[in-house]
Each structure stands twice: as structure tokens, then as C-alpha cells.
């Protein structure tokens, strides 16, 4: 059974932009990337999956459950935003515990869960520090720990590495890939970075102007493009992999 199934999802905005007729089945434990240029509709798609946007038409399923009209808090999906969306007036502990308290987890269970989640992202011992004292890379990991703490069925990531410098981005990318594989997470990842999508994802949806042009493995996307846009968009990455 698929973890996420989008059936002809359409969400358009009066001012332009959005996604048209997007369909896909994302398998349990799959790392799935939504790839395309800015404004193509990939973040809209992610927000529909999260429940932050309601589709104009189409249906969305988590497993065999229709979640199209469910509010975000009833979907058991967790999102890591591009800006991290941490609470600057809170400590690391309070940030990671936020979702647990919102779900009314017993107080005695919150501390161990926060410690476990920070351990997963290699941030042990920083619970009492103000989140504003941390580096950008550390803040990104706090945001990831907060998402993992609620043990989501689906992990949604909206360009979470784009604010990091190149060296830290590469290192964090490797950590994220290892963590997703180790925990068996189903992850949906938005990026405009072709290299990032190819390195992380089992499959990629290439989107432009609200239309999905192709869904396939990195090898299929690179070596068997189905539309002129996919061929052109991935050409730079193909050349880089060939060394020229």
C-alpha cells in the first residue's frame, strides 16, 4: 500500500501559480523529491499534502485513508520549512517539545522524547540553550528534531538546506539521507537543486508551470527525459556528471 496517493490534485491561485492535475503514489519508506524552478508548483503540492492548502479538485490519501479535507493536526505529517520556523523566544527543548505538547503528550514522556529526537540529529546536550544562540546548521537540525519528535507518518521538507552554505549543505544532506534510510521514513522533499534531488531521492517529479512533466528514478530522469523541458532542465546536471 502506498504511503501517499495524490489523485489529480489541482490547486490554483487567483494571482497565478499552483499545480494542475498532479497524480502520484509514494511508497512507504520512499524518499520522493519535487523538483523544478521557482514558482513551478512544487511547494503548493507539498502544502496540499501537509493540509496547509485545500485542493480545488482531486483527492489525497495517506494509506487507504482519505485526508483531502482533514486539517493538518489530524494527518500525522510533520513539515520542516525553508525558514525553519523556530520560536526565537524559546529554548531548544521548548522548540522540540512544541508539537508534543500540542498533542497533549504526558509531561513525563516529553523529556525522553525530546532527548531521543535531538540524539537522532546529533545535537545532544543543547536542550537548555536559546535557539537563537545556535548556528544555521544547528537550527536546521532543531527543526528536523521537532518534526521527528512527533513520529510522523510522512516527513515533509520544503527546501530545508537552501539557507546553508555549500559545505554545510553537503554534510547535512548526507546526514539526512542516512537518517531517512535508518528510520524508514516516508519523505517528500521540495528542491530546485538538481544535484540535491538526484543524490537524495528514490524518485523525482519534475514540475514546471504547475504541470508535472515526468516522474521517475534519478537515472530515468537524467537518461530518458520524457519532455523537452526535462531534457533541458537536467542538461547541466548531466554535463556535470560527465565532467564537462
Tab-separated table of C-alpha atoms in Angstrom:
chain	number	residue	atom	x	y	z
A	1	UNK	CA	0.000	0.000	0.000
A	2	UNK	CA	1.287	3.469	-0.861
A	3	UNK	CA	2.008	5.914	1.960
A	4	UNK	CA	0.739	8.929	-0.007
A	5	UNK	CA	-1.525	8.942	-3.043
A	6	UNK	CA	-2.349	12.104	-4.946
A	7	UNK	CA	-5.206	11.745	-7.426
A	8	UNK	CA	-5.412	14.584	-9.969
A	9	UNK	CA	-4.661	17.260	-7.362
A	10	UNK	CA	-5.331	20.782	-8.612
A	11	UNK	CA	-4.727	23.933	-6.573
A	12	UNK	CA	-4.604	27.244	-8.446
A	13	UNK	CA	-4.329	30.801	-7.127
A	14	UNK	CA	-6.179	33.872	-8.484
A	15	UNK	CA	-2.869	35.683	-8.930
A	16	UNK	CA	-1.383	32.732	-10.821
A	17	UNK	CA	0.668	29.692	-9.901
A	18	UNK	CA	-0.227	26.400	-8.303
A	19	UNK	CA	-0.442	22.807	-9.521
A	20	UNK	CA	-2.716	21.125	-12.083
A	21	UNK	CA	-3.838	17.504	-12.147
A	22	UNK	CA	-0.936	16.090	-10.133
A	23	UNK	CA	-1.097	12.337	-9.534
A	24	UNK	CA	1.455	10.086	-7.846
A	25	UNK	CA	1.737	7.155	-5.458
A	26	UNK	CA	4.587	7.466	-2.942
A	27	UNK	CA	5.587	4.203	-1.331
A	28	UNK	CA	6.169	3.570	2.367
A	29	UNK	CA	9.796	4.404	3.189
A	30	UNK	CA	10.375	6.207	-0.107
A	31	UNK	CA	12.343	9.445	-0.419
A	32	UNK	CA	10.397	11.386	-3.055
A	33	UNK	CA	11.543	14.741	-4.455
A	34	UNK	CA	9.508	17.505	-6.067
A	35	UNK	CA	11.968	19.265	-8.383
A	36	UNK	CA	11.543	22.353	-10.519
A	37	UNK	CA	12.287	26.063	-10.887
A	38	UNK	CA	10.910	28.692	-8.520
A	39	UNK	CA	7.154	29.159	-8.775
A	40	UNK	CA	6.542	25.863	-10.568
A	41	UNK	CA	4.030	24.475	-8.043
A	42	UNK	CA	6.220	22.133	-6.024
A	43	UNK	CA	5.711	23.920	-2.689
A	44	UNK	CA	1.972	24.184	-3.378
A	45	UNK	CA	1.919	20.405	-3.808
A	46	UNK	CA	3.767	19.941	-0.521
A	47	UNK	CA	1.389	22.299	1.277
A	48	UNK	CA	-1.611	20.351	-0.036
A	49	UNK	CA	-0.073	17.134	1.311
A	50	UNK	CA	0.535	18.877	4.651
A	51	UNK	CA	-3.036	20.159	4.828
A	52	UNK	CA	-1.959	23.799	4.711
A	53	UNK	CA	-3.790	24.224	1.401
A	54	UNK	CA	-7.094	22.677	0.318
A	55	UNK	CA	-7.118	21.424	-3.275
A	56	UNK	CA	-9.643	22.855	-5.725
A	57	UNK	CA	-10.187	19.335	-7.027
A	58	UNK	CA	-8.705	15.876	-6.727
A	59	UNK	CA	-8.169	13.604	-3.735
A	60	UNK	CA	-5.348	12.866	-1.304
A	61	UNK	CA	-4.845	9.623	0.602
A	62	UNK	CA	-2.468	8.563	3.364
A	63	UNK	CA	-2.531	4.808	3.004
A	64	UNK	CA	-6.190	3.944	2.442
A	65	UNK	CA	-7.438	6.975	4.416
A	66	UNK	CA	-8.880	9.937	2.523
A	67	UNK	CA	-7.260	13.002	4.120
A	68	UNK	CA	-8.291	15.546	1.476
A	69	UNK	CA	-10.431	17.542	3.907
A	70	UNK	CA	-8.584	16.743	7.149
A	71	UNK	CA	-6.865	19.613	8.997
A	72	UNK	CA	-3.062	19.398	9.362
A	73	UNK	CA	-3.114	18.337	13.020
A	74	UNK	CA	-5.101	15.198	12.163
A	75	UNK	CA	-2.783	13.961	9.395
A	76	UNK	CA	0.280	12.960	11.439
A	77	UNK	CA	2.562	14.612	8.920
A	78	UNK	CA	5.379	16.905	10.037
A	79	UNK	CA	6.929	19.690	7.999
A	80	UNK	CA	10.381	21.270	8.021
A	81	UNK	CA	10.178	24.737	6.499
A	82	UNK	CA	12.799	26.571	4.468
A	83	UNK	CA	12.999	29.231	7.196
A	84	UNK	CA	12.971	26.510	9.930
A	85	UNK	CA	10.054	28.361	11.646
A	86	UNK	CA	11.626	28.020	15.090
A	87	UNK	CA	10.331	30.079	18.015
A	88	UNK	CA	13.138	32.565	18.823
A	89	UNK	CA	11.947	33.219	22.394
A	90	UNK	CA	12.116	29.511	23.291
A	91	UNK	CA	14.944	27.174	24.202
A	92	UNK	CA	15.909	24.226	22.041
A	93	UNK	CA	13.953	21.934	24.371
A	94	UNK	CA	10.814	24.057	24.166
A	95	UNK	CA	11.000	24.176	20.374
A	96	UNK	CA	11.355	20.413	20.003
A	97	UNK	CA	8.654	19.782	22.623
A	98	UNK	CA	6.165	22.148	20.990
A	99	UNK	CA	4.400	19.562	18.835
A	100	UNK	CA	4.343	17.031	21.658
A	101	UNK	CA	2.626	19.478	23.989
A	102	UNK	CA	0.157	20.402	21.258
A	103	UNK	CA	-0.692	16.697	21.040
A	104	UNK	CA	-1.126	16.598	24.831
A	105	UNK	CA	1.637	14.054	25.423
A	106	UNK	CA	2.074	13.304	29.155
A	107	UNK	CA	4.718	15.561	30.669
A	108	UNK	CA	6.806	12.620	31.903
A	109	UNK	CA	7.177	11.346	28.332
A	110	UNK	CA	8.146	14.646	26.725
A	111	UNK	CA	11.684	14.893	28.136
A	112	UNK	CA	12.815	11.454	26.930
A	113	UNK	CA	11.240	12.007	23.502
A	114	UNK	CA	12.978	15.380	23.092
A	115	UNK	CA	16.319	13.858	24.109
A	116	UNK	CA	15.806	10.974	21.687
A	117	UNK	CA	14.958	13.329	18.817
A	118	UNK	CA	17.952	15.578	19.452
A	119	UNK	CA	20.138	12.479	19.585
A	120	UNK	CA	18.924	11.444	16.144
A	121	UNK	CA	20.213	14.721	14.691
A	122	UNK	CA	23.408	14.692	16.799
A	123	UNK	CA	22.507	17.663	18.987
A	124	UNK	CA	22.742	16.134	22.436
A	125	UNK	CA	23.255	18.480	25.370
A	126	UNK	CA	21.879	21.704	23.885
A	127	UNK	CA	18.357	21.450	25.318
A	128	UNK	CA	18.665	24.485	27.611
A	129	UNK	CA	20.285	26.822	25.085
A	130	UNK	CA	18.285	29.610	23.442
A	131	UNK	CA	17.653	28.552	19.870
A	132	UNK	CA	18.989	31.922	18.689
A	133	UNK	CA	22.431	31.002	20.065
A	134	UNK	CA	22.790	28.172	17.552
A	135	UNK	CA	24.347	28.258	14.107
A	136	UNK	CA	22.231	27.964	10.973
A	137	UNK	CA	23.124	24.319	10.608
A	138	UNK	CA	22.223	23.594	14.217
A	139	UNK	CA	18.911	25.441	13.880
A	140	UNK	CA	18.108	23.340	10.818
A	141	UNK	CA	18.698	20.198	12.873
A	142	UNK	CA	16.488	21.514	15.694
A	143	UNK	CA	13.704	21.990	13.138
A	144	UNK	CA	14.243	18.431	11.929
A	145	UNK	CA	14.267	17.110	15.518
A	146	UNK	CA	10.974	18.911	16.196
A	147	UNK	CA	9.443	17.197	13.155
A	148	UNK	CA	10.814	13.774	14.124
A	149	UNK	CA	9.659	14.102	17.739
A	150	UNK	CA	6.004	13.596	16.809
A	151	UNK	CA	6.907	10.368	14.956
A	152	UNK	CA	5.138	11.401	11.769
A	153	UNK	CA	3.847	9.016	9.147
A	154	UNK	CA	5.054	11.451	6.478
A	155	UNK	CA	8.015	13.850	6.735
A	156	UNK	CA	7.648	16.923	4.503
A	157	UNK	CA	10.654	19.113	3.753
A	158	UNK	CA	10.467	22.455	1.916
A	159	UNK	CA	13.983	23.304	0.684
A	160	UNK	CA	15.366	22.821	4.213
A	161	UNK	CA	19.018	23.133	3.185
A	162	UNK	CA	18.804	26.207	0.959
A	163	UNK	CA	19.878	28.658	3.690
A	164	UNK	CA	23.084	26.751	4.494
A	165	UNK	CA	26.475	27.371	2.920
A	166	UNK	CA	27.672	24.843	0.339
A	167	UNK	CA	29.976	22.824	2.603
A	168	UNK	CA	27.410	22.509	5.385
A	169	UNK	CA	24.673	21.751	2.859
A	170	UNK	CA	26.597	18.742	1.521
A	171	UNK	CA	27.276	17.401	5.016
A	172	UNK	CA	23.691	17.888	6.178
A	173	UNK	CA	22.375	16.270	3.000
A	174	UNK	CA	24.364	13.126	3.766
A	175	UNK	CA	23.084	13.083	7.362
A	176	UNK	CA	19.501	13.495	6.183
A	177	UNK	CA	19.811	10.632	3.694
A	178	UNK	CA	21.271	8.341	6.357
A	179	UNK	CA	18.582	9.278	8.874
A	180	UNK	CA	15.736	8.719	6.413
A	181	UNK	CA	17.087	5.302	5.495
A	182	UNK	CA	17.765	4.258	9.099
A	183	UNK	CA	14.304	5.270	10.356
A	184	UNK	CA	12.463	4.065	7.261
A	185	UNK	CA	10.739	7.433	6.915
A	186	UNK	CA	8.466	8.330	4.035
A	187	UNK	CA	9.801	11.720	2.968
A	188	UNK	CA	8.582	14.262	0.416
A	189	UNK	CA	11.261	16.831	-0.354
A	190	UNK	CA	10.931	20.087	-2.302
A	191	UNK	CA	14.018	21.466	-4.041
A	192	UNK	CA	15.120	23.450	-7.087
A	193	UNK	CA	18.605	21.898	-6.774
A	194	UNK	CA	19.012	19.108	-9.330
A	195	UNK	CA	22.058	17.601	-7.632
A	196	UNK	CA	20.245	17.518	-4.303
A	197	UNK	CA	17.226	15.713	-5.770
A	198	UNK	CA	19.358	13.187	-7.649
A	199	UNK	CA	21.517	12.385	-4.625
A	200	UNK	CA	18.685	12.090	-2.089
A	201	UNK	CA	15.612	10.773	-3.863
A	202	UNK	CA	14.464	7.329	-4.891
A	203	UNK	CA	12.140	9.034	-7.387
A	204	UNK	CA	11.683	12.580	-8.627
A	205	UNK	CA	8.722	14.527	-10.004
A	206	UNK	CA	9.908	17.271	-12.370
A	207	UNK	CA	7.437	20.170	-12.394
A	208	UNK	CA	7.163	23.356	-14.473
A	209	UNK	CA	4.383	25.947	-14.577
A	210	UNK	CA	2.056	23.804	-12.492
A	211	UNK	CA	2.431	20.719	-14.682
A	212	UNK	CA	4.294	17.532	-13.782
A	213	UNK	CA	6.440	16.653	-16.797
A	214	UNK	CA	7.901	13.369	-15.578
A	215	UNK	CA	8.109	11.077	-12.561
A	216	UNK	CA	10.962	8.608	-12.423
A	217	UNK	CA	14.147	7.453	-10.776
A	218	UNK	CA	17.169	9.750	-10.964
A	219	UNK	CA	18.595	7.527	-13.729
A	220	UNK	CA	15.351	7.721	-15.735
A	221	UNK	CA	15.078	11.480	-15.316
A	222	UNK	CA	18.680	12.012	-16.397
A	223	UNK	CA	18.974	9.490	-19.208
A	224	UNK	CA	15.430	9.096	-20.524
A	225	UNK	CA	13.761	12.523	-20.321
A	226	UNK	CA	10.154	12.424	-21.495
A	227	UNK	CA	9.713	16.094	-22.442
A	228	UNK	CA	11.970	18.828	-23.873
A	229	UNK	CA	11.754	20.712	-20.572
A	230	UNK	CA	13.076	17.760	-18.549
A	231	UNK	CA	15.910	17.298	-21.047
A	232	UNK	CA	16.853	20.983	-20.891
A	233	UNK	CA	16.394	21.407	-17.144
A	234	UNK	CA	18.608	18.426	-16.301
A	235	UNK	CA	21.207	19.089	-19.008
A	236	UNK	CA	23.567	20.955	-16.681
A	237	UNK	CA	23.493	18.088	-14.195
A	238	UNK	CA	24.180	15.518	-16.921
A	239	UNK	CA	27.184	17.528	-18.086
A	240	UNK	CA	28.473	17.877	-14.516
A	241	UNK	CA	28.254	14.118	-14.004
A	242	UNK	CA	30.157	13.546	-17.250
A	243	UNK	CA	32.770	16.033	-16.128
A	244	UNK	CA	32.154	18.618	-18.785
